[in-house]
Coordinates of C-alpha atoms and ligand atoms in Angstrom, one line a residue:
X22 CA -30.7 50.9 38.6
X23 CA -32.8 53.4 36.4
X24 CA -36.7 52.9 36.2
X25 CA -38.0 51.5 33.3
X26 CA -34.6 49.8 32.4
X27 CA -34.9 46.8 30.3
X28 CA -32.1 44.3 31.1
X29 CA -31.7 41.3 28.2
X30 CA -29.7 38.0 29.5
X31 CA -29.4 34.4 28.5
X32 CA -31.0 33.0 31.8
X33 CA -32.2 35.0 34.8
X34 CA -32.1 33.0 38.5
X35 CA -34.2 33.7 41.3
X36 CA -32.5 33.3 44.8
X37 CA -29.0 33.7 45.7
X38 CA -29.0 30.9 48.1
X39 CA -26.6 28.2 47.3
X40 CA -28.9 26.4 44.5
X41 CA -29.1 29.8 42.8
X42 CA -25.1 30.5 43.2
X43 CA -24.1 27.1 41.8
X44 CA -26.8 27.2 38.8
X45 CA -25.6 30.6 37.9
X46 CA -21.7 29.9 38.2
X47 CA -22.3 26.5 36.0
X48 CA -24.0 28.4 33.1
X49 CA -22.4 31.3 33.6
X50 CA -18.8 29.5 33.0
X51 CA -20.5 28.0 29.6
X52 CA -20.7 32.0 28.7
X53 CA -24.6 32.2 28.9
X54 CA -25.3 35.7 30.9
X55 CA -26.9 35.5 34.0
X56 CA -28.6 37.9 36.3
X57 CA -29.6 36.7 39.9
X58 CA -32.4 38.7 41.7
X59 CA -31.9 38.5 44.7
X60 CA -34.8 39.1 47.8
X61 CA -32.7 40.2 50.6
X62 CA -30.0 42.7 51.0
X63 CA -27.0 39.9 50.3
X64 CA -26.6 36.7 48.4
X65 CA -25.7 33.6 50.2
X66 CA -29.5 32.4 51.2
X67 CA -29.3 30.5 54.7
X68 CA -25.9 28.6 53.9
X69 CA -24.4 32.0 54.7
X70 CA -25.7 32.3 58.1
X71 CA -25.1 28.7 59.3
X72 CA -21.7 27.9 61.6
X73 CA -20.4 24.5 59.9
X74 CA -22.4 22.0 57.9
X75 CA -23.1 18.5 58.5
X76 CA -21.5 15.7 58.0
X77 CA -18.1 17.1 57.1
X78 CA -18.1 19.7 59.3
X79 CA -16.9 22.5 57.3
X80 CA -16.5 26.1 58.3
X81 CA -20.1 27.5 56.4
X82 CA -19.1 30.8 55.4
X83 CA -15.5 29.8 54.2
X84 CA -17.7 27.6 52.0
X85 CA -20.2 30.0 51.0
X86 CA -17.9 33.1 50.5
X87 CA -15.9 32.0 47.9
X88 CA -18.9 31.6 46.0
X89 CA -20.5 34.4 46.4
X90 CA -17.3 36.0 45.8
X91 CA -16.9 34.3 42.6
X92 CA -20.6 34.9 41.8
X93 CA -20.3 38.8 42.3
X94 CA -16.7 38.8 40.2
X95 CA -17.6 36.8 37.4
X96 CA -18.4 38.5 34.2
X97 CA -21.1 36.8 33.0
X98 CA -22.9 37.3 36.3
X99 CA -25.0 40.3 37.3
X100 CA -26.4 40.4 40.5
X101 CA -29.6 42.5 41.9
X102 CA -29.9 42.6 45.5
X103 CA -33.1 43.6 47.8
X104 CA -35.5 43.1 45.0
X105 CA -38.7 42.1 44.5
X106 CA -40.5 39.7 41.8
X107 CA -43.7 41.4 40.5
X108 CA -43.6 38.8 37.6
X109 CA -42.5 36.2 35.9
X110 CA -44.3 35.0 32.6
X111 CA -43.5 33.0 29.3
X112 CA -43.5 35.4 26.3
X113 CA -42.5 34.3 22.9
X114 CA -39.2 32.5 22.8
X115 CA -38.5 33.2 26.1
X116 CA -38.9 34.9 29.9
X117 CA -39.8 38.4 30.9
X118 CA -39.8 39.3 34.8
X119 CA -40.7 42.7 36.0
X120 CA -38.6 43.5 39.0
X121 CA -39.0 46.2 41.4
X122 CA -35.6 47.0 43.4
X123 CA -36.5 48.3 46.6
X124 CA -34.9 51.5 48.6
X125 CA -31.9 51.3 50.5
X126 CA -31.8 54.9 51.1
X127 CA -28.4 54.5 50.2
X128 CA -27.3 54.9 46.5
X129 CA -25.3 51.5 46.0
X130 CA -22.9 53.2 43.2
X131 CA -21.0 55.5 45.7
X132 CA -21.6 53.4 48.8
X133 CA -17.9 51.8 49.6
X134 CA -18.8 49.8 52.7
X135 CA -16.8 51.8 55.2
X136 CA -19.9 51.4 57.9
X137 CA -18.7 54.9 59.5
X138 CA -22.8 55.1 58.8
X139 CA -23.4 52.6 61.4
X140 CA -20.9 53.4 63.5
X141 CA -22.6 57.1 64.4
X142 CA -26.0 56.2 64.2
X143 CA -27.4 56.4 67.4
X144 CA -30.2 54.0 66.8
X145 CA -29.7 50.8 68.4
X146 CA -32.3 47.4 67.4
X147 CA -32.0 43.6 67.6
X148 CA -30.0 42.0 64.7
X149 CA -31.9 39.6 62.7
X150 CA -28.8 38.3 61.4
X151 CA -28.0 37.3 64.8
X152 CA -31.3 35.8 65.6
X153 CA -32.0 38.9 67.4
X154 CA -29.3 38.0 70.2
X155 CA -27.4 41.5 70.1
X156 CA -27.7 45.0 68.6
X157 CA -27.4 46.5 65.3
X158 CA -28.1 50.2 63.6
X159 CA -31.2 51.4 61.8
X160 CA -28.9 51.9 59.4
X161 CA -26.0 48.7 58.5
X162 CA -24.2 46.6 56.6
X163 CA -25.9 43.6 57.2
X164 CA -22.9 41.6 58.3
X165 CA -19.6 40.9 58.0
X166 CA -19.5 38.8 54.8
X167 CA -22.2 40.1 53.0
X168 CA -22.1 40.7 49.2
X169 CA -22.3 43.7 48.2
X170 CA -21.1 45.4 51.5
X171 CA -23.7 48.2 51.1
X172 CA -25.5 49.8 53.6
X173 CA -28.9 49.8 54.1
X174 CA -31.3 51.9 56.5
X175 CA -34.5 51.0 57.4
X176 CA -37.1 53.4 57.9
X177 CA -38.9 51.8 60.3
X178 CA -35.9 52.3 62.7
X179 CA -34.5 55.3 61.6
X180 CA -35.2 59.3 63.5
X181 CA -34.0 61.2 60.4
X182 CA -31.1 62.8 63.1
X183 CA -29.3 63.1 59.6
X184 CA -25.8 62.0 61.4
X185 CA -25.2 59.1 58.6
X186 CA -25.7 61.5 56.0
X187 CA -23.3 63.7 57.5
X188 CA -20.5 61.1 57.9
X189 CA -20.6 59.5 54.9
X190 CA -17.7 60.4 53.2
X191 CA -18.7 59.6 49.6
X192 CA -22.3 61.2 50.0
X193 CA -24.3 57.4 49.7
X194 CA -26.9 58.3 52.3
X195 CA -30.5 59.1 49.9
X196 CA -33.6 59.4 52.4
X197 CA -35.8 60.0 49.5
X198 CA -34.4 57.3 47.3
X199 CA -37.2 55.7 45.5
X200 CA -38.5 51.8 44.3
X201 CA -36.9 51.8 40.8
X202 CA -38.8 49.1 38.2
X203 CA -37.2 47.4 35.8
X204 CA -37.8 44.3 33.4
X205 CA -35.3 41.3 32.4
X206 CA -36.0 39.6 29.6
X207 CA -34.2 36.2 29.0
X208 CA -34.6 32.9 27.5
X209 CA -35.1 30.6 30.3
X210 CA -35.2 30.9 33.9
X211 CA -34.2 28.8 37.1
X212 CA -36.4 29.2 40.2
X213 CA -33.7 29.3 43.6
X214 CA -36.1 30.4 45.7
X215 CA -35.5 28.1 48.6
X216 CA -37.5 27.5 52.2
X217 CA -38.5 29.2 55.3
X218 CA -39.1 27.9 58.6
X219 CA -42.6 27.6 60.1
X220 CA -43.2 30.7 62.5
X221 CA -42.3 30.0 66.4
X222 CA -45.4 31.6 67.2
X223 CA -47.7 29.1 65.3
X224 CA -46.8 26.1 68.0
X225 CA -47.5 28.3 71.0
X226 CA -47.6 24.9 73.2
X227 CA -43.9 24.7 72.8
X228 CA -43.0 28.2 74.0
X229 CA -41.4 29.7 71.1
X230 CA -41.3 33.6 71.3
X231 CA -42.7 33.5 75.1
X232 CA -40.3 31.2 77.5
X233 CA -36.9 33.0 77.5
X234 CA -34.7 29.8 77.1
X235 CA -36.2 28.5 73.7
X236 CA -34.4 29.3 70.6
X237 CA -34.9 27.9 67.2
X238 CA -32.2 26.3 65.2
X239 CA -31.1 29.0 63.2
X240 CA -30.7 30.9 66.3
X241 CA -28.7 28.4 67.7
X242 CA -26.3 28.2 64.6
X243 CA -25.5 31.9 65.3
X244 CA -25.0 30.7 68.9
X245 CA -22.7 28.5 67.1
X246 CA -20.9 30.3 64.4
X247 CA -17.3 31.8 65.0
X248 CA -18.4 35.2 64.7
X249 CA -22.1 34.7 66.6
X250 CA -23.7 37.7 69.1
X251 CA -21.5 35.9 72.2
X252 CA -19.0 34.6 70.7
X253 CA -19.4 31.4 72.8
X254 CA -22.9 29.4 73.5
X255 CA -24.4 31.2 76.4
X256 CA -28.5 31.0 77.6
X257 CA -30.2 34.1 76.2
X258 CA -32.0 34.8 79.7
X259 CA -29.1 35.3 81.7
X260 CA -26.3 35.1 79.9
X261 CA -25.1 31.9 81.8
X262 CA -23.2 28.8 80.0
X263 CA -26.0 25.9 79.6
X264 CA -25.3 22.6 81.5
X265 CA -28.2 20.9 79.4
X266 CA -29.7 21.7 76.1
X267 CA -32.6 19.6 74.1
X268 CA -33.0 19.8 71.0
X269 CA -37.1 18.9 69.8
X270 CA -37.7 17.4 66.7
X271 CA -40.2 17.9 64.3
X272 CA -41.5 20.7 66.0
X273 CA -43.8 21.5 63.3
X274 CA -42.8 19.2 60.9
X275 CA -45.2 15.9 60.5
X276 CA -48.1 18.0 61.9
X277 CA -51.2 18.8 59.4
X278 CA -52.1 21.5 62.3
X279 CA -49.0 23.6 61.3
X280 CA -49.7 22.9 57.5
X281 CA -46.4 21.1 57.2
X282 CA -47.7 16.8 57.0
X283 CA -44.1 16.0 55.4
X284 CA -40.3 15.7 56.7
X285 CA -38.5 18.6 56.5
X286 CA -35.8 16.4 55.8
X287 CA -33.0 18.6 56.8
X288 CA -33.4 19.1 60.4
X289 CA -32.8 15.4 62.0
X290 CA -29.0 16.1 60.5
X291 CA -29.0 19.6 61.3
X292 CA -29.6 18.9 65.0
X293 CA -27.5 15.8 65.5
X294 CA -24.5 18.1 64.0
X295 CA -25.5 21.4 66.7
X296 CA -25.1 18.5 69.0
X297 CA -21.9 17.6 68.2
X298 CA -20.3 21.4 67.8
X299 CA -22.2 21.6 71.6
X300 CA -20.5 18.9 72.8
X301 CA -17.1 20.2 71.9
X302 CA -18.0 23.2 72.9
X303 CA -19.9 22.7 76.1
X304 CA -18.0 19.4 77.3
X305 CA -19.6 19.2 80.6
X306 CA -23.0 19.4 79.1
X307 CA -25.5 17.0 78.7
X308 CA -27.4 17.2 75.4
X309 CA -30.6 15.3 74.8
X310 CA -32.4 15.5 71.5
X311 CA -36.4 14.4 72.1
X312 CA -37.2 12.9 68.2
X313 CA -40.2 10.8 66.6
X314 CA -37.6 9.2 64.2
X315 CA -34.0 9.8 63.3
X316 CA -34.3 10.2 59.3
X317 CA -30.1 9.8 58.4
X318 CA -30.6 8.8 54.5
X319 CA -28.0 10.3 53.0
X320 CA -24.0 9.5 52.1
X321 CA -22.1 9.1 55.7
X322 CA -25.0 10.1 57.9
X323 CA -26.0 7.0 59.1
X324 CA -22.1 7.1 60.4
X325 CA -22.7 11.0 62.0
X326 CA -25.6 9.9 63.8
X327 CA -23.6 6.7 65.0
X328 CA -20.7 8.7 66.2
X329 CA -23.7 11.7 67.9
X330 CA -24.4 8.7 70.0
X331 CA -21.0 7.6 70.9
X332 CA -20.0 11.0 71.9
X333 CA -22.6 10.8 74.6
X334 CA -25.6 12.4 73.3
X335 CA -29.2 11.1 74.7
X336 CA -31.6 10.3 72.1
X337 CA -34.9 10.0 73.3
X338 CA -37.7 8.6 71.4
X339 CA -41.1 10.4 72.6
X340 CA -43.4 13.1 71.5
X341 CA -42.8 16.4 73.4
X342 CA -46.2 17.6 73.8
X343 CA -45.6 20.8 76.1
X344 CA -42.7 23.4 76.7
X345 CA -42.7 25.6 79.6
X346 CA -40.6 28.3 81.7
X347 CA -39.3 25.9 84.9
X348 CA -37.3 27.4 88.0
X349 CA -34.3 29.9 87.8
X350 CA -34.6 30.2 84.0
X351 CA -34.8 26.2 83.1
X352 CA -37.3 24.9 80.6
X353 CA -39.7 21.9 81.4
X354 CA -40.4 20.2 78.7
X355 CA -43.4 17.9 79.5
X356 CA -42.9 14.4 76.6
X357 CA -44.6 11.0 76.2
X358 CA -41.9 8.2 76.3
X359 CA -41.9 5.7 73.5
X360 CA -40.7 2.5 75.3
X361 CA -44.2 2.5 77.6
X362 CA -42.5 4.6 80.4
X363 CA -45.5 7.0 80.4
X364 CA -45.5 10.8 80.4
X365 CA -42.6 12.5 82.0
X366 CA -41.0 16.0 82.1
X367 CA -37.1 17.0 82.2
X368 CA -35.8 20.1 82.9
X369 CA -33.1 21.7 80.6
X370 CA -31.4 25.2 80.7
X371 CA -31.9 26.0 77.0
X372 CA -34.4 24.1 74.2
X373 CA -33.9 24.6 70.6
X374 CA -37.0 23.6 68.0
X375 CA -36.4 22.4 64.9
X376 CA -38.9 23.9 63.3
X377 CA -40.8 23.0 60.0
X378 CA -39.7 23.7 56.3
X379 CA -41.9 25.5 53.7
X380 CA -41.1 27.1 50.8
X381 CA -40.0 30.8 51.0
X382 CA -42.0 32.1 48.0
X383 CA -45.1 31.3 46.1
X384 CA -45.9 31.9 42.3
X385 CA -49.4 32.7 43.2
X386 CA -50.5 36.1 40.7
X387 CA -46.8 36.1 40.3
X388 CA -46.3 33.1 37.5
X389 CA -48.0 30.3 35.9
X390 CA -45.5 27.7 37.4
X391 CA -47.6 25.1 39.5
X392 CA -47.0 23.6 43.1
X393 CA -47.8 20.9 44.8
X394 CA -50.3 19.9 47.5
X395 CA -46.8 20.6 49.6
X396 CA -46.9 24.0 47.9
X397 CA -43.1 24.0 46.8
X398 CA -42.8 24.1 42.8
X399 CA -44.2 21.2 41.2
X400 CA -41.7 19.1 39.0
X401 CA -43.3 17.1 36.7
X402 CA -40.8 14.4 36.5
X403 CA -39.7 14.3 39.8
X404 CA -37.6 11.1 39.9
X405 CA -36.2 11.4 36.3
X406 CA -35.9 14.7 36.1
X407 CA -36.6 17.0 39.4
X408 CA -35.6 20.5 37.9
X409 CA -38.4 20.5 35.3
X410 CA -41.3 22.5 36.1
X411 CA -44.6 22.7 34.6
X412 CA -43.6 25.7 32.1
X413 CA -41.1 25.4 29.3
X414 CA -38.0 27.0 29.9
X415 CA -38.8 27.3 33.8
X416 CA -36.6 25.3 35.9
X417 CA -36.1 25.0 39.4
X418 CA -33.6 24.0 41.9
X419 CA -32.6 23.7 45.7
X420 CA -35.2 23.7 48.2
X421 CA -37.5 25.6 46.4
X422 CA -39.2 22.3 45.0
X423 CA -38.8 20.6 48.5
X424 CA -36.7 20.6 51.7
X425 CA -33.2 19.9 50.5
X426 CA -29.7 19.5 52.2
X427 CA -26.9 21.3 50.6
X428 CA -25.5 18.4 48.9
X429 CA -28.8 17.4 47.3
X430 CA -29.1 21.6 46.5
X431 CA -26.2 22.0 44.9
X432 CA -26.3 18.9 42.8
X433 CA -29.8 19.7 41.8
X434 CA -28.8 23.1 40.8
X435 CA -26.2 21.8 38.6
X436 CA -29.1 19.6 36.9
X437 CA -31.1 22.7 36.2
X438 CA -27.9 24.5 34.8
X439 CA -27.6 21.7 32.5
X440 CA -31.0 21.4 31.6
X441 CA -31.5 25.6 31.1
X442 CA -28.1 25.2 28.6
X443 CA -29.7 22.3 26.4
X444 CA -32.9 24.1 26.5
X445 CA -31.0 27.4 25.3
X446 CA -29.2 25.6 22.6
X447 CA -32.8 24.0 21.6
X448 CA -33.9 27.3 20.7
X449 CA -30.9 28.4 18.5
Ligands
LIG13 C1 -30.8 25.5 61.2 C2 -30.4 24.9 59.8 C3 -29.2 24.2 59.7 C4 -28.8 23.6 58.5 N1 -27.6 23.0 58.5 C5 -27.3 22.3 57.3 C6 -26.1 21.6 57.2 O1 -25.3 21.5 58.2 N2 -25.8 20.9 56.1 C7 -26.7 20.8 55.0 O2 -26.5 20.2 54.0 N3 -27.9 21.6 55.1 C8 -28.2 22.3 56.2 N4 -29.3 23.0 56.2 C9 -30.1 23.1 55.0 C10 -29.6 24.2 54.0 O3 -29.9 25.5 54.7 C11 -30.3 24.1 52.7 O4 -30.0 22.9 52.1 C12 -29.9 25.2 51.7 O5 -30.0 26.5 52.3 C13 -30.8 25.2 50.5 O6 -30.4 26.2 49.6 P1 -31.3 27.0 48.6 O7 -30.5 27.9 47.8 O8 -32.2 26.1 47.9 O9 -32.3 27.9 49.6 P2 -32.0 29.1 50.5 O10 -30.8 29.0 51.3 O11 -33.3 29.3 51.3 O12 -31.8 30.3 49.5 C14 -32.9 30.9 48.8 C15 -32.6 32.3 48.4 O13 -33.7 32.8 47.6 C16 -34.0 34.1 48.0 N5 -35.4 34.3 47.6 C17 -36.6 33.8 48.1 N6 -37.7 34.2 47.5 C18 -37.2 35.1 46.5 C19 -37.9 35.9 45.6 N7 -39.2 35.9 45.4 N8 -37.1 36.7 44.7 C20 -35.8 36.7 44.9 N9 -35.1 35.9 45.8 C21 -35.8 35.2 46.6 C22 -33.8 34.0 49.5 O14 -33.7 35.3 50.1 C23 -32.5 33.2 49.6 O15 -31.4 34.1 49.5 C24 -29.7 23.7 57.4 C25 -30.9 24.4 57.5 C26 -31.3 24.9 58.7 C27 -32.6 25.6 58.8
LIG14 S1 -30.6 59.3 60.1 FE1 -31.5 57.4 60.8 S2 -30.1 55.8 60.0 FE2 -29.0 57.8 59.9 S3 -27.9 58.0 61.8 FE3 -29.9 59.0 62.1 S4 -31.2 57.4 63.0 FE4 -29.4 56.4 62.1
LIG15 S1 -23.4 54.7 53.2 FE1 -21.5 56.0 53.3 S2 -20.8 55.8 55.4 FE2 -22.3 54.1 55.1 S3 -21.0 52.4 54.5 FE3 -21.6 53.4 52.6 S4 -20.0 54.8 52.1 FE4 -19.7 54.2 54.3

């Protein structure tokens, strides 16, 4: 990418999670242009990164993959990777965003994914893409599925030893590559920007980030996933093969102190399904999920829950109010029983937190679009027409205007294509 390009498209997306795939794919197959901008080094948002997906089951990636693959190959589709939104603002008939790409310190033209770059560098630090559990390079292809397979280095990691530079065969490796700025100018735009999870660190009481054996969700899906840091569900501590997990609920959901008053929606679903891949493959272990309320509203999950329970997993309805490091690596977790039984505390070898849902990105000094007391994007017609923001021509889909499963994402995101196309034609 050259600074100071201007790039000119029918609709621009922002995200290349799942809502932002499907929106792009559906306008792009009407032959509108598209260009994604994209945050992080890949496309494929958190659906990427999860092991299978309730209720069906399905293998994530082999989901997610294809469309990302079809995303990146289709001709109408141009896709910008590790960038940053400066600015996103109505002009005339349309939308102009000024983009800066960030420095990968590794020119993306000649790059061809070979990772001998990774494989020499001697720099060894904790993978985010596998919640930290093993080792990565300072300078990577962030993993195995990612689009584009280019590597990136990160100066924060890297000595300068110059060894990546010296074994890349194509001569990638730039140390002194620069931000490069560029504007895209189109006439509408969907908003893909999806959710983040409230910080670990921000419930101290439950031990997140301080009691070896407590790992959030999304750490447990790479726990999960066929090609996870162990490749099998072991305790982080000691490496040893859990005999009871918990799973707490709404930690940091439903809790004005954490900022997050509503239901993240997604994570009842996401934890009875965890259960159920722990259950096949832990069989001997006991798995108790500590919840408030069991919120199964959508097509067959009332059924899912049903079967979680006849697979032999404990629900238990109380409010956990402490977490703490037990004996030999176990976790007390100190709740207050429902049914009257009082106050008690269990001892498990592992606790996962299903954290709270808030959204990933806010317009503030970035673009006019409003939000919500929630902050998420604020649709103005939310139960005739949930894609429509405040701004004409500005539409949003996916989690970005609330938590969202990936049914209800990819439905919505379809309902924004739709409603960017009519809005196109409008203008012509
Ligand atoms: C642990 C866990 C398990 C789950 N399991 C399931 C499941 O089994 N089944 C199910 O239906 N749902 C599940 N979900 C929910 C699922 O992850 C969401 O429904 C889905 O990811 C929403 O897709 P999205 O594209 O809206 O958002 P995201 O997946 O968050 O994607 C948003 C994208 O936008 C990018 N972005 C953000 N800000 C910017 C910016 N300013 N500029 C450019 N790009 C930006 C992000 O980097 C990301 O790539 C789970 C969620 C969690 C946390
Ligand atoms: S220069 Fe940096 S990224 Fe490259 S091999 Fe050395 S430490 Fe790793
Ligand atoms: S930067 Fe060079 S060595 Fe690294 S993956 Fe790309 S082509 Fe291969």
């Amino acid at each position: 990418m050259a600074d100071g390009q201007t790039i000119t498209c029918d609709a621009l997306v922002v995200g290349g999670g799942i809502a932002g795939l499907q929106a792009a794919l559906d306008l792009a197959d009407q032959d509108f242009s598209v260009v994604i901008i994209e945050k992080d080094l890949s496309i494929g948002g958190k659906m990427i990164r999860l092991s299978k997906v309730f209720p069906t089951l399905d293998c994530s990636s082999c989901i997610t993959t294809p469309k990302m693959a079809a995303a990146a190959h289709h001709e109408n589709i141009t896709i910008y990777t590790w960038c940053e939104l400066k600015q996103l603002q109505r002009t005339g008939g349309g939308v102009q965003a000024l983009v800066t790409q960030k420095p990968r310190y590794v020119d993306q033209d000649k790059c061809i994914g070979c990772r001998k770059c990774e494989y020499s560098c001697p720099v060894y630090v904790p993978d985010p893409e596998q919640g930290g559990f093993c080792a990565t390079k300072a300078i990577r292809i962030p993993f195995s599925n990612a689009i584009p397979q280019t590597a990136a280095l990160n100066p924060e990691n890297c000595m300068l030893c110059g060894k990546c530079e010296k074994v890349c065969p194509t001569g990638a490796v730039n140390y002194f590559q620069q931000p490069a700025d560029f504007t895209v100018e189109a006439k509408t735009a969907i908003i893909a920007t999806g959710f983040a999870m409230t910080p670990v660190q921000d419930k101290p009481q439950y031990g997140g980030g301080t009691v070896a054996n407590v790992v959030t969700a999304l750490q447990m899906e790479r726990l999960l996933a066929p090609h996870g840091p162990y490749n099998r569900v072991l305790r982080p501590s000691d490496g040893m093969e859990p005999d009871s997990i918990a799973y707490v609920q709404c930690a940091g959901s439903r809790d004005k102190s954490m900022g997050v008053p509503y239901c993240s929606r997604f994570c009842c679903m996401y934890a009875i399904k965890q259960a159920m891949l722990l259950s096949g493959a832990l069989p001997l272990a006991d798995i108790t999920i500590y919840y408030m309320d069991i919120r199964a509203f959508g097509k067959g999950y009332e059924q899912f829950y049903q079967n979680a329970k006849a697979m032999g997993i404990q629900f238990i309805k109380g409010k956990v109010g402490h977490i703490e490091s037990g004996v030999n690596g176990s976790v007390a977790v100190r709740f207050e029983r429902q049914d009257g039984e009082g106050i008690t505390t269990e001892n498990h070898d592992l606790v996962v937190l299903s954290l709270g849902v808030y959204p990933h990105w806010s317009p503030r000094g970035i673009c006019s679009v409003g939000t919500g007391d929630d902050r998420f994007i604020h649709t103005i017609h939310p139960s005739i027409a949930p894609t429509l923001t405040d701004q004409e021509g500005i539409f949003v889909a996916g989690a970005a205007s609330g938590p969202k499963d990936i049914v209800d994402s990819i439905a919505e995101a379809g309902a924004a294509a739709m409603e960017a196309a009519n809005y196109m034609l409008s203008l012509s």
